[in-house]
């Protein structure tokens, strides 16, 4: 599991669902659908869902490439 965690000196920003909603300009249900279908990677901390910033960036990049094709 340590391979999934950032190493020393690497800061990984974790976003909340409302932050992802704001960045994507989507509603709560739409964001949770993206998380449920694993289109955007997330982690669960207790009852809270957090989205690594790189996961959101990867999702946006993939959608841009998909739309360009």
Short mmCIF file of C-alpha atoms in Angstrom, two decimals:
data_model
loop_
_atom_site.label_atom_id
_atom_site.label_comp_id
_atom_site.label_asym_id
_atom_site.label_seq_id
_atom_site.Cartn_x
_atom_site.Cartn_y
_atom_site.Cartn_z
CA UNK A 1 0.00 0.00 0.00
CA UNK A 2 2.92 2.34 0.53
CA UNK A 3 3.43 2.42 -3.24
CA UNK A 4 0.16 4.33 -3.51
CA UNK A 5 1.13 6.97 -0.98
CA UNK A 6 3.28 9.98 -1.79
CA UNK A 7 6.87 9.60 -0.70
CA UNK A 8 8.78 11.95 1.58
CA UNK A 9 8.93 15.48 0.25
CA UNK A 10 5.96 14.98 -2.06
CA UNK A 11 2.88 16.95 -1.10
CA UNK A 12 -0.34 15.54 -2.47
CA UNK A 13 -3.32 17.86 -2.43
CA UNK A 14 -6.58 16.15 -1.58
CA UNK A 15 -9.74 17.84 -2.82
CA UNK A 16 -13.20 17.62 -1.32
CA UNK A 17 -16.27 16.82 -3.39
CA UNK A 18 -17.45 20.47 -3.24
CA UNK A 19 -14.03 21.59 -4.55
CA UNK A 20 -14.28 19.15 -7.46
CA UNK A 21 -17.85 20.31 -8.09
CA UNK A 22 -16.63 23.89 -8.35
CA UNK A 23 -13.68 23.07 -10.60
CA UNK A 24 -15.77 20.98 -13.00
CA UNK A 25 -18.90 23.13 -12.64
CA UNK A 26 -20.95 19.99 -12.02
CA UNK A 27 -23.51 19.07 -9.41
CA UNK A 28 -22.97 16.76 -6.46
CA UNK A 29 -24.71 13.79 -8.10
CA UNK A 30 -22.65 14.10 -11.27
CA UNK A 31 -19.39 14.17 -9.30
CA UNK A 32 -20.41 11.18 -7.19
CA UNK A 33 -21.33 9.32 -10.41
CA UNK A 34 -17.81 9.98 -11.74
CA UNK A 35 -16.36 8.67 -8.47
CA UNK A 36 -18.68 5.65 -8.37
CA UNK A 37 -17.77 4.64 -11.93
CA UNK A 38 -14.09 5.24 -11.13
CA UNK A 39 -13.67 7.77 -13.88
CA UNK A 40 -12.05 9.90 -11.18
CA UNK A 41 -9.97 8.14 -8.55
CA UNK A 42 -10.72 8.85 -4.91
CA UNK A 43 -9.98 7.67 -1.42
CA UNK A 44 -12.26 7.32 1.57
CA UNK A 45 -11.19 8.63 4.95
CA UNK A 46 -13.83 7.49 7.38
CA UNK A 47 -17.02 8.73 5.74
CA UNK A 48 -15.29 11.48 3.76
CA UNK A 49 -14.32 11.14 0.09
CA UNK A 50 -11.15 12.87 -1.05
CA UNK A 51 -9.87 13.21 -4.58
CA UNK A 52 -6.14 13.52 -5.22
CA UNK A 53 -5.50 16.64 -7.30
CA UNK A 54 -3.57 14.58 -9.85
CA UNK A 55 -6.62 12.33 -10.33
CA UNK A 56 -8.73 15.32 -11.31
CA UNK A 57 -5.99 16.58 -13.64
CA UNK A 58 -5.71 13.11 -15.22
CA UNK A 59 -9.49 12.98 -15.73
CA UNK A 60 -9.56 16.40 -17.40
CA UNK A 61 -6.58 15.54 -19.61
CA UNK A 62 -8.19 12.25 -20.69
CA UNK A 63 -11.48 13.99 -21.53
CA UNK A 64 -9.65 16.64 -23.57
CA UNK A 65 -7.81 13.94 -25.52
CA UNK A 66 -11.03 11.98 -26.00
CA UNK A 67 -12.88 15.04 -27.29
CA UNK A 68 -10.01 15.94 -29.62
CA UNK A 69 -10.07 12.49 -31.25
#
